[in-house]
PDB file of C-alpha atoms in Angstrom:
ATOM      1  CA  UNK A   1       0.000   0.000   0.000  1.00 46.00           C
ATOM      2  CA  UNK A   2       1.424   3.330  -1.084  1.00 42.00           C
ATOM      3  CA  UNK A   3       1.710   6.154   1.368  1.00 43.00           C
ATOM      4  CA  UNK A   4       1.953   9.843   0.578  1.00 37.00           C
ATOM      5  CA  UNK A   5       3.840  12.470   2.523  1.00 42.00           C
ATOM      6  CA  UNK A   6       1.628  14.575   4.733  1.00 43.00           C
ATOM      7  CA  UNK A   7       1.645  18.331   4.385  1.00 36.00           C
ATOM      8  CA  UNK A   8       1.648  20.161   7.662  1.00 39.00           C
ATOM      9  CA  UNK A   9      -1.250  22.463   8.535  1.00 36.00           C
ATOM     10  CA  UNK A  10       1.208  25.348   8.607  1.00 38.00           C
ATOM     11  CA  UNK A  11       2.355  24.576   5.058  1.00 36.00           C
ATOM     12  CA  UNK A  12      -1.215  24.370   3.799  1.00 32.00           C
ATOM     13  CA  UNK A  13      -2.094  27.641   5.482  1.00 36.00           C
ATOM     14  CA  UNK A  14       0.964  29.357   4.004  1.00 36.00           C
ATOM     15  CA  UNK A  15       0.064  28.102   0.535  1.00 38.00           C
ATOM     16  CA  UNK A  16      -3.497  29.354   0.860  1.00 36.00           C
ATOM     17  CA  UNK A  17      -2.314  32.761   2.034  1.00 34.00           C
ATOM     18  CA  UNK A  18       0.174  33.013  -0.831  1.00 33.00           C
ATOM     19  CA  UNK A  19      -2.509  32.134  -3.398  1.00 33.00           C
ATOM     20  CA  UNK A  20      -4.948  34.603  -1.852  1.00 39.00           C
ATOM     21  CA  UNK A  21      -2.385  37.413  -1.917  1.00 36.00           C
ATOM     22  CA  UNK A  22      -1.488  36.688  -5.524  1.00 35.00           C
ATOM     23  CA  UNK A  23      -5.117  36.844  -6.688  1.00 49.00           C
ATOM     24  CA  UNK A  24      -6.286  39.716  -4.473  1.00 61.00           C
ATOM     25  CA  UNK A  25      -7.581  42.850  -6.122  1.00 86.00           C
ATOM     26  CA  UNK A  26      -8.542  46.156  -4.602  1.00 93.00           C
ATOM     27  CA  UNK A  27     -11.140  48.583  -5.927  1.00 92.00           C
ATOM     28  CA  UNK A  28      -8.278  50.883  -7.006  1.00 90.00           C
ATOM     29  CA  UNK A  29      -6.605  48.010  -8.905  1.00 93.00           C
ATOM     30  CA  UNK A  30      -9.806  47.264 -10.788  1.00 92.00           C
ATOM     31  CA  UNK A  31     -10.477  50.917 -11.630  1.00 89.00           C
ATOM     32  CA  UNK A  32      -6.932  51.249 -12.976  1.00 90.00           C
ATOM     33  CA  UNK A  33      -7.409  48.172 -15.170  1.00 91.00           C
ATOM     34  CA  UNK A  34     -10.737  49.425 -16.499  1.00 88.00           C
ATOM     35  CA  UNK A  35      -9.027  52.727 -17.302  1.00 86.00           C
ATOM     36  CA  UNK A  36      -6.100  50.979 -19.024  1.00 88.00           C
ATOM     37  CA  UNK A  37      -8.467  48.859 -21.130  1.00 88.00           C
ATOM     38  CA  UNK A  38     -10.415  51.977 -22.117  1.00 84.00           C
ATOM     39  CA  UNK A  39      -7.281  53.704 -23.400  1.00 83.00           C
ATOM     40  CA  UNK A  40      -6.792  51.107 -26.153  1.00 84.00           C
ATOM     41  CA  UNK A  41     -10.325  51.626 -27.465  1.00 90.00           C
ATOM     42  CA  UNK A  42     -10.888  53.892 -30.468  1.00 93.00           C
ATOM     43  CA  UNK A  43     -14.651  53.445 -30.420  1.00 93.00           C
ATOM     44  CA  UNK A  44     -17.137  51.284 -28.558  1.00 92.00           C
ATOM     45  CA  UNK A  45     -20.802  50.396 -28.471  1.00 94.00           C
ATOM     46  CA  UNK A  46     -23.041  48.404 -26.144  1.00 94.00           C
ATOM     47  CA  UNK A  47     -26.650  47.808 -25.195  1.00 95.00           C
ATOM     48  CA  UNK A  48     -27.975  48.611 -21.727  1.00 93.00           C
ATOM     49  CA  UNK A  49     -31.240  46.837 -20.932  1.00 96.00           C
ATOM     50  CA  UNK A  50     -33.240  45.814 -17.890  1.00 96.00           C
ATOM     51  CA  UNK A  51     -35.709  47.349 -15.474  1.00 94.00           C
ATOM     52  CA  UNK A  52     -35.892  50.491 -13.370  1.00 91.00           C
ATOM     53  CA  UNK A  53     -38.368  52.115 -11.031  1.00 87.00           C
ATOM     54  CA  UNK A  54     -39.690  55.266 -12.693  1.00 76.00           C
ATOM     55  CA  UNK A  55     -42.304  57.431 -11.013  1.00 73.00           C
ATOM     56  CA  UNK A  56     -43.015  54.631  -8.559  1.00 76.00           C
ATOM     57  CA  UNK A  57     -43.568  51.888 -11.132  1.00 84.00           C
ATOM     58  CA  UNK A  58     -41.270  49.300 -12.728  1.00 89.00           C
ATOM     59  CA  UNK A  59     -40.528  49.989 -16.376  1.00 90.00           C
ATOM     60  CA  UNK A  60     -38.435  48.382 -19.054  1.00 95.00           C
ATOM     61  CA  UNK A  61     -35.211  50.173 -19.999  1.00 93.00           C
ATOM     62  CA  UNK A  62     -33.499  49.544 -23.327  1.00 96.00           C
ATOM     63  CA  UNK A  63     -30.917  51.816 -24.936  1.00 93.00           C
ATOM     64  CA  UNK A  64     -27.849  51.617 -27.143  1.00 95.00           C
ATOM     65  CA  UNK A  65     -24.665  53.582 -26.495  1.00 93.00           C
ATOM     66  CA  UNK A  66     -22.010  54.409 -29.108  1.00 94.00           C
ATOM     67  CA  UNK A  67     -18.864  56.334 -28.197  1.00 91.00           C
ATOM     68  CA  UNK A  68     -15.515  57.678 -29.363  1.00 92.00           C
ATOM     69  CA  UNK A  69     -13.726  58.032 -25.992  1.00 86.00           C
ATOM     70  CA  UNK A  70     -10.791  60.163 -27.192  1.00 86.00           C
ATOM     71  CA  UNK A  71     -13.246  62.818 -28.369  1.00 88.00           C
ATOM     72  CA  UNK A  72     -15.485  62.463 -25.297  1.00 86.00           C
ATOM     73  CA  UNK A  73     -18.275  61.922 -27.829  1.00 91.00           C
ATOM     74  CA  UNK A  74     -21.220  59.608 -27.171  1.00 91.00           C
ATOM     75  CA  UNK A  75     -24.585  58.819 -28.727  1.00 94.00           C
ATOM     76  CA  UNK A  76     -27.443  57.212 -26.784  1.00 93.00           C
ATOM     77  CA  UNK A  77     -30.497  55.876 -28.655  1.00 95.00           C
ATOM     78  CA  UNK A  78     -33.563  54.867 -26.614  1.00 94.00           C
ATOM     79  CA  UNK A  79     -35.820  51.917 -27.428  1.00 96.00           C
ATOM     80  CA  UNK A  80     -37.618  51.822 -24.045  1.00 94.00           C
ATOM     81  CA  UNK A  81     -39.402  53.026 -21.978  1.00 91.00           C
ATOM     82  CA  UNK A  82     -42.146  53.937 -24.429  1.00 91.00           C
ATOM     83  CA  UNK A  83     -42.070  57.578 -23.326  1.00 89.00           C
ATOM     84  CA  UNK A  84     -38.463  57.860 -24.558  1.00 91.00           C
ATOM     85  CA  UNK A  85     -38.572  55.501 -27.551  1.00 95.00           C
ATOM     86  CA  UNK A  86     -36.630  56.869 -30.556  1.00 96.00           C
ATOM     87  CA  UNK A  87     -35.201  59.762 -28.540  1.00 95.00           C
ATOM     88  CA  UNK A  88     -31.481  60.380 -29.123  1.00 95.00           C
ATOM     89  CA  UNK A  89     -28.883  61.915 -26.839  1.00 93.00           C
ATOM     90  CA  UNK A  90     -25.576  63.231 -28.236  1.00 94.00           C
ATOM     91  CA  UNK A  91     -22.924  64.256 -25.711  1.00 90.00           C
ATOM     92  CA  UNK A  92     -19.509  65.867 -26.255  1.00 91.00           C
ATOM     93  CA  UNK A  93     -17.122  67.900 -24.073  1.00 88.00           C
ATOM     94  CA  UNK A  94     -19.180  71.074 -24.195  1.00 91.00           C
ATOM     95  CA  UNK A  95     -22.854  70.277 -24.736  1.00 92.00           C
ATOM     96  CA  UNK A  96     -25.660  67.738 -24.702  1.00 91.00           C
ATOM     97  CA  UNK A  97     -28.109  67.534 -27.598  1.00 94.00           C
ATOM     98  CA  UNK A  98     -31.359  65.730 -26.842  1.00 94.00           C
ATOM     99  CA  UNK A  99     -33.555  64.820 -29.816  1.00 97.00           C
ATOM    100  CA  UNK A 100     -37.214  64.486 -28.796  1.00 96.00           C
ATOM    101  CA  UNK A 101     -39.004  62.250 -31.278  1.00 97.00           C
ATOM    102  CA  UNK A 102     -42.572  63.245 -30.398  1.00 96.00           C
ATOM    103  CA  UNK A 103     -41.977  66.985 -30.892  1.00 97.00           C
ATOM    104  CA  UNK A 104     -39.181  66.711 -33.478  1.00 98.00           C
ATOM    105  CA  UNK A 105     -37.060  69.089 -31.406  1.00 97.00           C
ATOM    106  CA  UNK A 106     -33.408  69.117 -30.391  1.00 97.00           C
ATOM    107  CA  UNK A 107     -32.711  70.726 -27.023  1.00 95.00           C
ATOM    108  CA  UNK A 108     -29.135  71.931 -26.524  1.00 95.00           C
ATOM    109  CA  UNK A 109     -27.752  72.146 -22.975  1.00 91.00           C
ATOM    110  CA  UNK A 110     -24.277  72.740 -21.567  1.00 90.00           C
ATOM    111  CA  UNK A 111     -22.564  69.664 -20.111  1.00 81.00           C
ATOM    112  CA  UNK A 112     -22.352  71.338 -16.693  1.00 75.00           C
ATOM    113  CA  UNK A 113     -26.087  71.939 -16.550  1.00 75.00           C
ATOM    114  CA  UNK A 114     -26.936  68.490 -17.939  1.00 70.00           C
ATOM    115  CA  UNK A 115     -24.659  66.723 -15.430  1.00 58.00           C
ATOM    116  CA  UNK A 116     -26.591  68.368 -12.622  1.00 49.00           C
ATOM    117  CA  UNK A 117     -29.632  66.404 -13.771  1.00 48.00           C
ATOM    118  CA  UNK A 118     -28.837  62.726 -13.209  1.00 44.00           C
ATOM    119  CA  UNK A 119     -31.397  61.590 -15.741  1.00 52.00           C
ATOM    120  CA  UNK A 120     -34.405  59.328 -15.874  1.00 52.00           C
ATOM    121  CA  UNK A 121     -32.954  56.462 -13.791  1.00 51.00           C
ATOM    122  CA  UNK A 122     -30.530  58.357 -11.578  1.00 55.00           C
ATOM    123  CA  UNK A 123     -27.695  57.651 -14.018  1.00 62.00           C
ATOM    124  CA  UNK A 124     -25.588  60.539 -15.268  1.00 60.00           C
ATOM    125  CA  UNK A 125     -25.994  59.850 -18.981  1.00 61.00           C
ATOM    126  CA  UNK A 126     -23.185  62.273 -19.817  1.00 57.00           C
ATOM    127  CA  UNK A 127     -20.754  59.719 -18.274  1.00 66.00           C
ATOM    128  CA  UNK A 128     -22.438  56.522 -19.398  1.00 66.00           C
ATOM    129  CA  UNK A 129     -20.084  55.760 -22.285  1.00 67.00           C
ATOM    130  CA  UNK A 130     -16.997  55.762 -20.034  1.00 71.00           C
ATOM    131  CA  UNK A 131     -17.388  53.619 -16.924  1.00 73.00           C
ATOM    132  CA  UNK A 132     -13.931  54.579 -15.710  1.00 70.00           C
ATOM    133  CA  UNK A 133     -14.975  58.250 -15.561  1.00 72.00           C
ATOM    134  CA  UNK A 134     -18.414  57.292 -14.252  1.00 73.00           C
ATOM    135  CA  UNK A 135     -16.926  55.427 -11.278  1.00 76.00           C
ATOM    136  CA  UNK A 136     -14.494  58.253 -10.494  1.00 75.00           C
ATOM    137  CA  UNK A 137     -17.469  60.322  -9.351  1.00 77.00           C
ATOM    138  CA  UNK A 138     -18.015  57.764  -6.560  1.00 82.00           C
ATOM    139  CA  UNK A 139     -16.128  56.560  -3.493  1.00 89.00           C
ATOM    140  CA  UNK A 140     -15.742  52.954  -4.618  1.00 91.00           C
ATOM    141  CA  UNK A 141     -15.174  49.741  -2.693  1.00 93.00           C
ATOM    142  CA  UNK A 142     -14.955  46.092  -3.745  1.00 95.00           C
ATOM    143  CA  UNK A 143     -17.858  44.178  -2.173  1.00 95.00           C
ATOM    144  CA  UNK A 144     -17.746  40.750  -3.869  1.00 95.00           C
ATOM    145  CA  UNK A 145     -15.617  38.483  -6.067  1.00 95.00           C
ATOM    146  CA  UNK A 146     -16.817  35.336  -7.835  1.00 94.00           C
ATOM    147  CA  UNK A 147     -15.764  33.013 -10.655  1.00 92.00           C
ATOM    148  CA  UNK A 148     -12.540  31.286 -11.603  1.00 90.00           C
ATOM    149  CA  UNK A 149      -9.116  32.797 -12.211  1.00 87.00           C
ATOM    150  CA  UNK A 150      -8.995  34.622 -15.524  1.00 87.00           C
ATOM    151  CA  UNK A 151     -12.734  35.245 -15.547  1.00 89.00           C
ATOM    152  CA  UNK A 152     -13.403  36.656 -12.094  1.00 95.00           C
ATOM    153  CA  UNK A 153     -16.482  38.827 -11.734  1.00 96.00           C
ATOM    154  CA  UNK A 154     -15.879  41.768  -9.397  1.00 96.00           C
ATOM    155  CA  UNK A 155     -18.708  43.759  -7.804  1.00 96.00           C
ATOM    156  CA  UNK A 156     -17.835  47.388  -7.141  1.00 93.00           C
ATOM    157  CA  UNK A 157     -20.119  49.587  -5.065  1.00 93.00           C
ATOM    158  CA  UNK A 158     -19.841  53.352  -4.913  1.00 88.00           C
ATOM    159  CA  UNK A 159     -21.359  56.257  -3.023  1.00 87.00           C
ATOM    160  CA  UNK A 160     -21.429  59.705  -4.715  1.00 83.00           C
ATOM    161  CA  UNK A 161     -18.482  61.926  -3.788  1.00 82.00           C
ATOM    162  CA  UNK A 162     -20.371  65.182  -4.258  1.00 72.00           C
ATOM    163  CA  UNK A 163     -21.700  66.764  -1.085  1.00 57.00           C
ATOM    164  CA  UNK A 164     -25.411  67.307  -0.841  1.00 55.00           C
ATOM    165  CA  UNK A 165     -26.430  64.578  -3.301  1.00 57.00           C
ATOM    166  CA  UNK A 166     -28.722  61.698  -2.392  1.00 62.00           C
ATOM    167  CA  UNK A 167     -27.502  58.707  -0.410  1.00 74.00           C
ATOM    168  CA  UNK A 168     -28.104  56.414  -3.375  1.00 81.00           C
ATOM    169  CA  UNK A 169     -25.396  53.989  -4.448  1.00 88.00           C
ATOM    170  CA  UNK A 170     -24.247  52.366  -7.687  1.00 88.00           C
ATOM    171  CA  UNK A 171     -22.984  48.844  -8.281  1.00 92.00           C
ATOM    172  CA  UNK A 172     -20.944  47.929 -11.327  1.00 92.00           C
ATOM    173  CA  UNK A 173     -20.133  44.287 -12.105  1.00 95.00           C
ATOM    174  CA  UNK A 174     -16.775  43.982 -13.891  1.00 94.00           C
ATOM    175  CA  UNK A 175     -15.517  40.933 -15.786  1.00 95.00           C
ATOM    176  CA  UNK A 176     -11.790  40.271 -15.453  1.00 94.00           C
ATOM    177  CA  UNK A 177     -11.802  39.017 -19.060  1.00 92.00           C
ATOM    178  CA  UNK A 178     -11.337  42.302 -20.886  1.00 90.00           C
ATOM    179  CA  UNK A 179     -11.892  44.394 -17.749  1.00 92.00           C
ATOM    180  CA  UNK A 180     -15.296  45.538 -18.909  1.00 90.00           C
ATOM    181  CA  UNK A 181     -18.587  46.124 -17.094  1.00 91.00           C
ATOM    182  CA  UNK A 182     -21.347  43.546 -17.566  1.00 94.00           C
ATOM    183  CA  UNK A 183     -24.093  44.878 -15.294  1.00 95.00           C
ATOM    184  CA  UNK A 184     -25.130  48.100 -13.566  1.00 92.00           C
ATOM    185  CA  UNK A 185     -27.383  48.470 -10.530  1.00 93.00           C
ATOM    186  CA  UNK A 186     -28.624  51.564  -8.708  1.00 89.00           C
ATOM    187  CA  UNK A 187     -29.717  51.381  -5.068  1.00 90.00           C
ATOM    188  CA  UNK A 188     -31.604  53.844  -2.904  1.00 87.00           C
ATOM    189  CA  UNK A 189     -30.603  54.887   0.611  1.00 84.00           C
ATOM    190  CA  UNK A 190     -32.241  51.811   2.150  1.00 87.00           C
ATOM    191  CA  UNK A 191     -30.348  49.443  -0.157  1.00 88.00           C
ATOM    192  CA  UNK A 192     -33.318  48.673  -2.431  1.00 90.00           C
ATOM    193  CA  UNK A 193     -32.369  48.139  -6.090  1.00 92.00           C
ATOM    194  CA  UNK A 194     -34.064  50.831  -8.182  1.00 90.00           C
ATOM    195  CA  UNK A 195     -32.439  49.928 -11.496  1.00 92.00           C
ATOM    196  CA  UNK A 196     -30.933  46.645 -12.697  1.00 95.00           C
ATOM    197  CA  UNK A 197     -29.419  46.854 -16.166  1.00 94.00           C
ATOM    198  CA  UNK A 198     -27.383  44.304 -18.132  1.00 96.00           C
ATOM    199  CA  UNK A 199     -24.654  45.354 -20.551  1.00 94.00           C
ATOM    200  CA  UNK A 200     -24.537  43.307 -23.761  1.00 95.00           C
ATOM    201  CA  UNK A 201     -23.447  43.487 -27.407  1.00 95.00           C
ATOM    202  CA  UNK A 202     -20.205  45.111 -26.249  1.00 92.00           C
ATOM    203  CA  UNK A 203     -18.074  45.951 -29.305  1.00 94.00           C
ATOM    204  CA  UNK A 204     -14.875  47.934 -29.713  1.00 93.00           C
ATOM    205  CA  UNK A 205     -13.016  49.440 -32.680  1.00 95.00           C
ATOM    206  CA  UNK A 206     -15.802  48.831 -35.208  1.00 96.00           C
ATOM    207  CA  UNK A 207     -15.090  52.005 -37.199  1.00 97.00           C
ATOM    208  CA  UNK A 208     -17.606  54.443 -35.738  1.00 96.00           C
ATOM    209  CA  UNK A 209     -17.192  58.032 -36.946  1.00 97.00           C
ATOM    210  CA  UNK A 210     -17.895  61.351 -35.240  1.00 96.00           C
ATOM    211  CA  UNK A 211     -20.204  62.353 -38.093  1.00 97.00           C
ATOM    212  CA  UNK A 212     -22.304  59.227 -37.566  1.00 96.00           C
ATOM    213  CA  UNK A 213     -22.568  59.750 -33.832  1.00 97.00           C
ATOM    214  CA  UNK A 214     -23.574  63.404 -34.204  1.00 97.00           C
ATOM    215  CA  UNK A 215     -26.229  62.752 -36.842  1.00 97.00           C
ATOM    216  CA  UNK A 216     -29.704  64.040 -35.952  1.00 97.00           C
ATOM    217  CA  UNK A 217     -32.791  64.775 -38.114  1.00 96.00           C
ATOM    218  CA  UNK A 218     -32.047  67.865 -40.179  1.00 95.00           C
ATOM    219  CA  UNK A 219     -35.629  69.155 -40.024  1.00 97.00           C
ATOM    220  CA  UNK A 220     -35.772  69.162 -36.197  1.00 97.00           C
ATOM    221  CA  UNK A 221     -36.320  72.469 -34.400  1.00 97.00           C
ATOM    222  CA  UNK A 222     -33.303  73.458 -32.273  1.00 96.00           C
ATOM    223  CA  UNK A 223     -34.054  74.838 -28.789  1.00 96.00           C
ATOM    224  CA  UNK A 224     -31.159  76.150 -26.689  1.00 93.00           C
ATOM    225  CA  UNK A 225     -31.512  75.962 -22.922  1.00 86.00           C
TER     226      UNK A 225
END
């Protein structure tokens, strides 16, 4: 009968600690890796879909985001809720253009004024195309890690840094494979989830142009705010 050498409890403990230290990530580590991954992207697009509580009732949310990060240019096209269907948001460094389908109008607002209005779900849509910048507006901590090495899923939770804002929080789920977000949740002060949105159809460097992202109906009335 073969016998095998026994490993001491101390040796096993040391091995476990070494493995844990090697695989440990902090919130700052993850933010840095998201930022590094973003820097190699010329353009990106993704779909954000799920449910959110709007005016006290649950509603479907479905929108598509296209962005050229180096130009701080983003285009958001709404499919749901019904009240926003076919509306288009175009954001750059200086202004936000909001195309309203029902009235065929384009409202033009400065970025500073638009950022003060978090938007229909509590999300600052002016930052939605760049999750690295979005998370930098929060004090972020790592609250959970799951999955196997190479494809860990990290859950980051942040509270707004700005004084005087609500005590709501945001959770972003980040996949280690590609260091990209896969899900976004918003929580109210009591910890209740008010928006739960999945990120899918994530594509990078597909040849998007600034002209395409800025395109709005030419016959729309322009209203400056």
